[in-house]
């Protein structure tokens, strides 16, 4: 999915920055940025996202 739409690679950092500004909770915002990036890498698969995040932090 990311190969077809390169502009989607900007979504996780923009999401994290927007959430930091809106909520002032940095760690939560960075965590959601990581999860959204894993979602894109997993081609939109929720289970693939869980696997990628778990393997990255295990």
CSV table of N, CA and C in Angstrom, one decimal:
chain,number,residue,atom,x,y,z
A,1,UNK,N,0.8,-1.2,0.0
A,1,UNK,CA,0.0,0.0,0.0
A,1,UNK,C,0.9,1.3,0.0
A,2,UNK,N,1.9,1.3,0.8
A,2,UNK,CA,2.8,2.4,0.9
A,2,UNK,C,3.5,2.7,-0.5
A,3,UNK,N,3.8,1.6,-1.2
A,3,UNK,CA,4.5,1.7,-2.4
A,3,UNK,C,3.7,2.5,-3.5
A,4,UNK,N,2.4,2.3,-3.4
A,4,UNK,CA,1.5,3.0,-4.3
A,4,UNK,C,1.2,4.4,-4.0
A,5,UNK,N,1.2,4.7,-2.7
A,5,UNK,CA,0.9,6.0,-2.3
A,5,UNK,C,2.0,6.5,-1.3
A,6,UNK,N,3.0,7.1,-1.9
A,6,UNK,CA,4.2,7.5,-1.1
A,6,UNK,C,3.8,8.6,-0.1
A,7,UNK,N,2.8,9.4,-0.4
A,7,UNK,CA,2.4,10.5,0.5
A,7,UNK,C,1.9,10.0,1.9
A,8,UNK,N,1.5,8.7,1.9
A,8,UNK,CA,1.1,8.1,3.2
A,8,UNK,C,2.2,8.0,4.2
A,9,UNK,N,3.4,8.0,3.7
A,9,UNK,CA,4.6,8.0,4.7
A,9,UNK,C,4.6,9.2,5.5
A,10,UNK,N,4.0,10.3,5.1
A,10,UNK,CA,4.0,11.5,6.0
A,10,UNK,C,2.9,11.4,7.0
A,11,UNK,N,2.0,10.5,6.9
A,11,UNK,CA,0.9,10.4,7.9
A,11,UNK,C,1.3,10.2,9.3
A,12,UNK,N,2.1,9.2,9.6
A,12,UNK,CA,2.5,8.9,11.0
A,12,UNK,C,3.2,10.1,11.8
A,13,UNK,N,4.2,10.7,11.1
A,13,UNK,CA,4.8,11.9,11.9
A,13,UNK,C,3.8,13.0,12.0
A,14,UNK,N,3.0,13.3,11.0
A,14,UNK,CA,2.0,14.4,11.1
A,14,UNK,C,1.0,14.1,12.1
A,15,UNK,N,0.6,12.8,12.2
A,15,UNK,CA,-0.4,12.4,13.2
A,15,UNK,C,0.2,12.6,14.6
A,16,UNK,N,1.4,12.2,14.8
A,16,UNK,CA,2.1,12.4,16.1
A,16,UNK,C,2.2,13.8,16.5
A,17,UNK,N,2.7,14.6,15.6
A,17,UNK,CA,2.8,16.1,15.9
A,17,UNK,C,1.5,16.7,16.2
A,18,UNK,N,0.5,16.4,15.4
A,18,UNK,CA,-0.8,17.0,15.6
A,18,UNK,C,-1.4,16.6,17.0
A,19,UNK,N,-1.2,15.3,17.4
A,19,UNK,CA,-1.7,14.8,18.7
A,19,UNK,C,-0.9,15.5,19.8
A,20,UNK,N,0.4,15.7,19.6
A,20,UNK,CA,1.2,16.4,20.7
A,20,UNK,C,0.6,17.8,20.9
A,21,UNK,N,0.4,18.5,19.8
A,21,UNK,CA,-0.1,19.9,19.9
A,21,UNK,C,-1.5,19.9,20.6
A,22,UNK,N,-2.3,18.9,20.2
A,22,UNK,CA,-3.7,18.9,20.6
A,22,UNK,C,-3.8,18.4,22.1
A,23,UNK,N,-3.1,17.4,22.4
A,23,UNK,CA,-3.3,16.8,23.8
A,23,UNK,C,-2.2,17.1,24.8
A,24,UNK,N,-1.0,17.5,24.3
A,24,UNK,CA,0.2,17.7,25.1
A,24,UNK,C,0.6,16.5,25.9
A,25,UNK,N,0.3,15.3,25.3
A,25,UNK,CA,0.8,14.0,25.8
A,25,UNK,C,1.7,13.4,24.8
A,26,UNK,N,3.0,13.6,25.1
A,26,UNK,CA,4.0,13.2,24.1
A,26,UNK,C,4.1,11.7,23.9
A,27,UNK,N,4.2,11.0,25.0
A,27,UNK,CA,4.4,9.5,24.8
A,27,UNK,C,3.2,8.9,24.2
A,28,UNK,N,2.0,9.2,24.5
A,28,UNK,CA,0.8,8.7,23.9
A,28,UNK,C,0.8,9.0,22.4
A,29,UNK,N,1.2,10.2,22.1
A,29,UNK,CA,1.2,10.6,20.7
A,29,UNK,C,2.2,9.9,19.9
A,30,UNK,N,3.4,9.7,20.4
A,30,UNK,CA,4.5,9.0,19.7
A,30,UNK,C,4.1,7.5,19.6
A,31,UNK,N,3.4,6.9,20.6
A,31,UNK,CA,3.0,5.6,20.5
A,31,UNK,C,2.0,5.4,19.4
A,32,UNK,N,1.0,6.3,19.3
A,32,UNK,CA,0.1,6.2,18.2
A,32,UNK,C,0.7,6.5,16.8
A,33,UNK,N,1.8,7.3,16.8
A,33,UNK,CA,2.5,7.4,15.5
A,33,UNK,C,3.2,6.1,15.1
A,34,UNK,N,3.7,5.4,16.1
A,34,UNK,CA,4.4,4.1,15.8
A,34,UNK,C,3.4,3.1,15.3
A,35,UNK,N,2.2,3.1,16.0
A,35,UNK,CA,1.2,2.1,15.6
A,35,UNK,C,0.6,2.4,14.2
A,36,UNK,N,0.5,3.7,13.9
A,36,UNK,CA,0.0,4.1,12.5
A,36,UNK,C,1.0,3.7,11.5
A,37,UNK,N,2.3,3.9,11.8
A,37,UNK,CA,3.3,3.5,10.8
A,37,UNK,C,3.3,2.0,10.6
A,38,UNK,N,3.2,1.2,11.7
A,38,UNK,CA,3.1,-0.2,11.6
A,38,UNK,C,1.9,-0.7,10.8
A,39,UNK,N,0.8,0.1,10.9
A,39,UNK,CA,-0.4,-0.2,10.2
A,39,UNK,C,-0.2,0.0,8.7
A,40,UNK,N,0.6,1.0,8.3
A,40,UNK,CA,0.9,1.2,6.9
A,40,UNK,C,1.8,0.2,6.4
A,41,UNK,N,2.8,-0.2,7.1
A,41,UNK,CA,3.8,-1.2,6.7
A,41,UNK,C,3.1,-2.6,6.6
A,42,UNK,N,2.1,-2.9,7.4
A,42,UNK,CA,1.4,-4.1,7.4
A,42,UNK,C,0.3,-4.1,6.3
A,43,UNK,N,0.3,-3.1,5.4
A,43,UNK,CA,-0.7,-3.0,4.4
A,43,UNK,C,-2.2,-3.0,4.9
A,44,UNK,N,-2.4,-2.4,6.1
A,44,UNK,CA,-3.7,-2.2,6.6
A,44,UNK,C,-4.2,-3.4,7.4
A,45,UNK,N,-3.4,-4.3,7.6
A,45,UNK,CA,-3.8,-5.5,8.4
A,45,UNK,C,-3.7,-5.3,9.9
A,46,UNK,N,-4.8,-5.4,10.6
A,46,UNK,CA,-4.7,-5.2,12.1
A,46,UNK,C,-3.8,-6.2,12.8
A,47,UNK,N,-3.9,-7.4,12.4
A,47,UNK,CA,-3.1,-8.5,13.0
A,47,UNK,C,-1.7,-8.3,12.6
A,48,UNK,N,-1.4,-7.9,11.4
A,48,UNK,CA,0.0,-7.7,11.0
A,48,UNK,C,0.6,-6.5,11.7
A,49,UNK,N,-0.3,-5.5,12.1
A,49,UNK,CA,0.2,-4.4,12.8
A,49,UNK,C,0.6,-4.8,14.2
A,50,UNK,N,-0.2,-5.6,14.9
A,50,UNK,CA,0.1,-6.2,16.2
A,50,UNK,C,1.4,-6.9,16.2
A,51,UNK,N,1.6,-7.8,15.2
A,51,UNK,CA,2.8,-8.6,15.1
A,51,UNK,C,4.0,-7.7,14.9
A,52,UNK,N,3.9,-6.7,14.0
A,52,UNK,CA,5.1,-5.8,13.8
A,52,UNK,C,5.4,-5.0,15.1
A,53,UNK,N,4.4,-4.5,15.8
A,53,UNK,CA,4.7,-3.7,17.0
A,53,UNK,C,5.3,-4.6,18.1
A,54,UNK,N,4.7,-5.8,18.2
A,54,UNK,CA,5.2,-6.8,19.2
A,54,UNK,C,6.6,-7.2,18.9
A,55,UNK,N,7.0,-7.5,17.7
A,55,UNK,CA,8.3,-7.9,17.3
A,55,UNK,C,9.3,-6.7,17.5
A,56,UNK,N,8.9,-5.5,17.3
A,56,UNK,CA,9.8,-4.4,17.4
A,56,UNK,C,10.1,-4.1,18.8
A,57,UNK,N,9.2,-4.3,19.8
A,57,UNK,CA,9.4,-4.0,21.2
A,57,UNK,C,9.7,-5.2,22.0
A,58,UNK,N,9.8,-6.4,21.4
A,58,UNK,CA,10.1,-7.6,22.2
A,58,UNK,C,11.6,-7.8,22.4
